[in-house]
Amino acid sequence: AQTVTQSQPEMSVQEAETVTLSCTYDTSESDYYLFWYKQPPSRQMILVIRQEAYKQQNATENRFSVNFQKAAKSFSLKISDSQLGDAAMYFCAYRGEDPPNNFNKFYFGSGTKLNVKP
Amino acid sequence: DTGVSQDPRHKITKRGQNVTFRCDPISEHNRLYWYRQTLGQGPEFLTYFQNEAQLEKSRLLSDRFSAERPKGSFSTLEIQRTEQGDSAMYLCASSLRADSSYEQYFGPGTRLTVT
C-alpha cells in the first residue's frame, strides 16, 4: 500500500515570511496525483494545490507552490508571504490512477500544524 | 451553498447506542466517500460509493458500521453498538468522475464522542 509521510508535526512562521512543509511518499506507480489540503480549526478541508506526476513543471497557485521531485518521491509545499489565515493543519495526499471500473483511494499523511505569528 | 454538507456536526452518545450520520454531496458528483479522522491523524478511508453502488469498504469498517446511498444522492453512515474507540471525526467527501484528478470536496465532518 502507498504511504505518505509528513515528518513535521508542527511548524511556525512569522507573518509575511516563507515556510516550506515537507511530504514524502512511497509508491511503485508511475502515474498518480499529489495534493495538499488545508484544514482550518473546526472547518472543512479545502484543496490548496495539486500536482500530476506526469507533469514536470511544479504547480503554483498564487502564494502556494510545490517542489515535486518524482525520483526522490518528495512533494513539499511552499507558502510565500504567510498570512494569519494560513494557520491550519496541512495534509499531503496521494492518489493513484483509477484501474478500469474501479477507483484508487486517497492516502493522507498525518498532517503538519502551521502556526502563523503576527 | 453548493458544498458538501453533513449532519449533525456534533454527536455525543453513550456506549452501546446506535448513531446515524448524513452526508449531502455536491449535487452533480457521482462519487461519495466516507473517512474517519482521529486526533493528530489524517483522514482514513472507510468506504466509497459510485452513484448508489457501494464499491469498496475498508477493513476499518467493522460489521457494526453500515453505509447507504439510496438513489445515488445523499448517504448515511450508521454505527451500531457504539464503542469508545469509535470516537472520531467522520468526514464525507464527493467527487466528479469527469474530473481527471478526481479532486475530493470535503464536508465539515461529524464529530462523534462516545462516553
Tab-separated table of C-alpha atoms in Angstrom:
chain	number	residue	atom	x	y	z
A	1	ALA	CA	0.000	0.000	0.000
A	2	GLN	CA	1.056	3.533	-0.637
A	3	THR	CA	2.271	5.549	2.338
A	4	VAL	CA	2.501	9.284	2.813
A	5	THR	CA	4.818	10.730	5.429
A	6	GLN	CA	4.800	14.212	6.866
A	7	SER	CA	7.731	14.414	9.247
A	8	GLN	CA	6.948	17.841	10.696
A	9	PRO	CA	4.068	17.614	13.200
A	10	GLU	CA	4.133	21.368	13.793
A	11	MET	CA	5.783	24.414	12.283
A	12	SER	CA	5.731	28.149	12.905
A	13	VAL	CA	6.298	31.058	10.578
A	14	GLN	CA	6.303	34.794	11.001
A	15	GLU	CA	3.640	36.688	9.110
A	16	ALA	CA	4.885	37.723	5.628
A	17	GLU	CA	7.690	35.149	5.728
A	18	THR	CA	8.023	31.950	3.707
A	19	VAL	CA	7.630	28.432	5.040
A	20	THR	CA	8.067	25.008	3.458
A	21	LEU	CA	6.158	21.921	4.542
A	22	SER	CA	7.626	18.516	3.693
A	23	CYS	CA	5.972	15.395	2.364
A	24	THR	CA	7.389	12.134	1.101
A	25	TYR	CA	5.522	9.179	-0.296
A	26	ASP	CA	6.139	5.623	-1.305
A	27	THR	CA	4.706	4.127	-4.469
A	28	SER	CA	5.539	1.803	-7.312
A	29	GLU	CA	3.126	3.506	-9.691
A	30	SER	CA	4.256	5.837	-12.423
A	31	ASP	CA	1.065	7.853	-12.840
A	32	TYR	CA	-0.547	9.433	-9.833
A	33	TYR	CA	-1.707	12.686	-8.306
A	34	LEU	CA	-0.483	14.543	-5.265
A	35	PHE	CA	-2.436	17.074	-3.257
A	36	TRP	CA	-2.055	19.478	-0.392
A	37	TYR	CA	-5.196	20.044	1.639
A	38	LYS	CA	-5.711	22.705	4.310
A	39	GLN	CA	-7.907	22.076	7.341
A	40	PRO	CA	-8.523	25.222	9.419
A	41	PRO	CA	-9.657	24.700	13.022
A	42	SER	CA	-13.254	23.423	13.123
A	43	ARG	CA	-13.650	23.944	9.397
A	44	GLN	CA	-13.691	21.674	6.407
A	45	MET	CA	-10.703	20.592	4.392
A	46	ILE	CA	-10.093	22.514	1.221
A	47	LEU	CA	-7.734	21.824	-1.631
A	48	VAL	CA	-4.699	24.075	-1.742
A	49	ILE	CA	-2.824	22.708	-4.732
A	50	ARG	CA	-2.451	19.551	-6.792
A	51	GLN	CA	0.264	18.043	-8.958
A	52	GLU	CA	0.003	15.448	-11.679
A	53	ALA	CA	3.001	13.142	-11.623
A	54	TYR	CA	3.482	13.147	-15.394
A	55	LYS	CA	3.872	16.926	-15.410
A	56	GLN	CA	7.418	18.004	-14.704
A	57	GLN	CA	6.501	21.610	-14.083
A	58	ASN	CA	5.811	22.380	-10.441
A	59	ALA	CA	2.268	23.539	-9.715
A	60	THR	CA	1.671	27.070	-8.457
A	61	GLU	CA	-1.442	28.698	-7.030
A	62	ASN	CA	-0.883	32.317	-6.039
A	63	ARG	CA	1.253	32.249	-2.856
A	64	PHE	CA	1.363	28.447	-2.809
A	65	SER	CA	3.817	26.414	-4.835
A	66	VAL	CA	5.193	22.909	-4.737
A	67	ASN	CA	8.586	21.349	-5.223
A	68	PHE	CA	7.853	17.986	-6.828
A	69	GLN	CA	10.813	15.631	-7.007
A	70	LYS	CA	9.479	12.451	-8.604
A	71	ALA	CA	12.647	10.404	-8.332
A	72	ALA	CA	13.017	11.297	-4.674
A	73	LYS	CA	9.269	10.824	-4.094
A	74	SER	CA	9.134	14.203	-2.428
A	75	PHE	CA	6.345	16.790	-2.625
A	76	SER	CA	6.908	19.878	-0.492
A	77	LEU	CA	4.617	22.892	-0.179
A	78	LYS	CA	5.990	26.407	-0.063
A	79	ILE	CA	3.838	29.191	1.297
A	80	SER	CA	5.123	32.664	0.476
A	81	ASP	CA	4.110	35.884	2.218
A	82	SER	CA	2.418	33.902	5.008
A	83	GLN	CA	-0.829	35.322	6.314
A	84	LEU	CA	-2.656	34.778	9.595
A	85	GLY	CA	-5.376	32.959	7.667
A	86	ASP	CA	-2.859	30.340	6.562
A	87	ALA	CA	-2.786	28.908	10.090
A	88	ALA	CA	-4.243	25.408	9.817
A	89	MET	CA	-3.443	21.723	9.573
A	90	TYR	CA	-1.967	20.853	6.203
A	91	PHE	CA	-2.327	17.349	4.825
A	92	CYS	CA	-0.402	15.864	1.964
A	93	ALA	CA	-2.352	13.273	-0.021
A	94	TYR	CA	-1.569	10.724	-2.727
A	95	ARG	CA	-3.918	9.175	-5.258
A	96	GLY	CA	-3.042	6.694	-7.961
A	97	GLU	CA	-4.653	6.357	-11.355
A	98	ASP	CA	-8.001	4.594	-11.420
A	99	PRO	CA	-7.839	1.000	-12.612
A	100	PRO	CA	-10.617	0.043	-15.059
A	101	ASN	CA	-14.077	0.031	-13.445
A	102	ASN	CA	-12.633	0.852	-10.046
A	103	PHE	CA	-11.011	3.656	-8.206
A	104	ASN	CA	-7.908	4.417	-6.227
A	105	LYS	CA	-8.368	5.764	-2.764
A	106	PHE	CA	-6.617	8.782	-1.310
A	107	TYR	CA	-3.826	8.222	1.171
A	108	PHE	CA	-3.244	11.062	3.597
A	109	GLY	CA	-0.255	11.953	5.699
A	110	SER	CA	-0.601	12.670	9.401
A	111	GLY	CA	-0.561	16.401	8.872
A	112	THR	CA	1.526	19.430	9.803
A	113	LYS	CA	0.096	22.091	12.055
A	114	LEU	CA	1.145	25.517	10.806
A	115	ASN	CA	1.190	28.422	13.225
A	116	VAL	CA	1.492	31.942	11.849
A	117	LYS	CA	2.874	34.543	14.240
A	118	PRO	CA	1.828	38.188	13.834
B	1	ASP	CA	-24.440	26.801	-0.501
B	2	THR	CA	-23.381	24.187	-3.051
B	3	GLY	CA	-20.721	22.439	-0.978
B	4	VAL	CA	-20.804	19.095	0.814
B	5	SER	CA	-22.912	19.206	3.955
B	6	GLN	CA	-23.005	16.846	6.912
B	7	ASP	CA	-25.467	16.453	9.734
B	8	PRO	CA	-25.145	16.540	12.664
B	9	ARG	CA	-21.917	18.440	13.211
B	10	HIS	CA	-21.503	17.015	16.695
B	11	LYS	CA	-22.901	13.901	18.321
B	12	ILE	CA	-22.412	12.738	21.887
B	13	THR	CA	-23.703	9.276	22.648
B	14	LYS	CA	-23.385	6.645	25.295
B	15	ARG	CA	-21.542	3.425	24.645
B	16	GLY	CA	-23.843	0.824	23.152
B	17	GLN	CA	-26.165	3.268	21.424
B	18	ASN	CA	-26.669	3.471	17.668
B	19	VAL	CA	-25.902	6.637	15.736
B	20	THR	CA	-26.558	7.709	12.159
B	21	PHE	CA	-24.844	10.458	10.215
B	22	ARG	CA	-25.957	12.039	6.974
B	23	CYS	CA	-23.937	13.445	4.088
B	24	ASP	CA	-25.276	15.503	1.200
B	25	PRO	CA	-22.706	15.677	-1.600
B	26	ILE	CA	-22.385	18.301	-4.272
B	27	SER	CA	-25.381	17.646	-6.487
B	28	GLU	CA	-23.639	16.628	-9.722
B	29	HIS	CA	-20.999	14.477	-8.026
B	30	ASN	CA	-21.487	10.777	-8.557
B	31	ARG	CA	-18.717	9.596	-6.219
B	32	LEU	CA	-19.039	9.752	-2.457
B	33	TYR	CA	-16.541	8.765	0.202
B	34	TRP	CA	-16.547	8.359	3.958
B	35	TYR	CA	-13.425	8.845	6.051
B	36	ARG	CA	-12.584	8.672	9.724
B	37	GLN	CA	-10.144	11.113	11.262
B	38	THR	CA	-8.765	10.752	14.763
B	39	LEU	CA	-6.886	13.458	16.625
B	40	GLY	CA	-3.479	14.152	15.151
B	41	GLN	CA	-4.010	11.935	12.131
B	42	GLY	CA	-5.020	12.367	8.546
B	43	PRO	CA	-8.297	11.012	7.215
B	44	GLU	CA	-8.518	7.241	6.787
B	45	PHE	CA	-10.705	5.797	4.049
B	46	LEU	CA	-13.819	3.899	5.156
B	47	THR	CA	-15.997	3.348	2.118
B	48	TYR	CA	-16.818	4.565	-1.377
B	49	PHE	CA	-19.955	4.859	-3.479
B	50	GLN	CA	-20.285	5.374	-7.185
B	51	ASN	CA	-23.857	6.519	-7.629
B	52	GLU	CA	-25.875	4.161	-5.399
B	53	ALA	CA	-23.404	1.278	-5.516
B	54	GLN	CA	-21.037	0.743	-2.603
B	55	LEU	CA	-17.916	-0.407	-4.422
B	56	GLU	CA	-15.315	-0.610	-1.717
B	57	LYS	CA	-15.121	-0.953	2.037
B	58	SER	CA	-12.075	-0.628	4.231
B	59	ARG	CA	-11.109	-3.209	6.812
B	60	LEU	CA	-11.686	-0.362	9.283
B	61	LEU	CA	-15.405	-0.717	8.587
B	62	SER	CA	-16.408	-3.417	11.057
B	63	ASP	CA	-19.741	-5.226	10.994
B	64	ARG	CA	-21.135	-2.558	13.292
B	65	PHE	CA	-20.778	0.025	10.524
B	66	SER	CA	-23.115	0.278	7.575
B	67	ALA	CA	-23.398	2.888	4.865
B	68	GLU	CA	-26.028	3.510	2.257
B	69	ARG	CA	-26.580	5.858	-0.614
B	70	PRO	CA	-30.126	5.354	-1.837
B	71	LYS	CA	-30.827	6.739	-5.290
B	72	GLY	CA	-27.258	7.934	-5.565
B	73	SER	CA	-27.905	11.173	-3.731
B	74	PHE	CA	-27.322	11.630	-0.001
B	75	SER	CA	-25.575	8.987	2.074
B	76	THR	CA	-25.934	7.737	5.619
B	77	LEU	CA	-23.358	6.118	7.857
B	78	GLU	CA	-24.716	4.130	10.796
B	79	ILE	CA	-22.708	2.823	13.705
B	80	GLN	CA	-24.411	0.223	15.847
B	81	ARG	CA	-23.490	-0.540	19.461
B	82	THR	CA	-21.007	2.310	19.609
B	83	GLU	CA	-17.718	1.835	21.442
B	84	GLN	CA	-15.383	4.447	22.897
B	85	GLY	CA	-12.929	3.674	20.126
B	86	ASP	CA	-15.455	4.952	17.619
B	87	SER	CA	-14.917	8.495	18.889
B	88	ALA	CA	-13.557	10.425	15.927
B	89	MET	CA	-14.396	12.927	13.234
B	90	TYR	CA	-16.328	11.320	10.372
B	91	LEU	CA	-15.745	13.098	7.090
B	92	CYS	CA	-17.697	12.823	3.890
B	93	ALA	CA	-16.307	13.839	0.517
B	94	SER	CA	-17.573	13.798	-3.036
B	95	SER	CA	-16.040	13.990	-6.473
B	96	LEU	CA	-16.990	14.086	-10.115
B	97	ARG	CA	-15.777	11.241	-12.260
B	98	ALA	CA	-15.177	13.581	-15.189
B	99	ASP	CA	-12.518	15.418	-13.226
B	100	SER	CA	-9.276	13.745	-14.264
B	101	SER	CA	-7.642	14.182	-10.894
B	102	TYR	CA	-10.788	13.189	-9.008
B	103	GLU	CA	-10.291	16.036	-6.578
B	104	GLN	CA	-12.363	15.376	-3.495
B	105	TYR	CA	-14.518	18.043	-1.894
B	106	PHE	CA	-14.915	17.557	1.821
B	107	GLY	CA	-17.765	18.304	4.157
B	108	PRO	CA	-17.272	19.859	7.608
B	109	GLY	CA	-17.451	16.479	9.321
B	110	THR	CA	-19.431	14.984	12.176
B	111	ARG	CA	-17.544	14.785	15.452
B	112	LEU	CA	-18.633	11.733	17.421
B	113	THR	CA	-17.941	11.393	21.123
B	114	VAL	CA	-18.803	8.098	22.770
B	115	THR	CA	-18.961	8.292	26.573
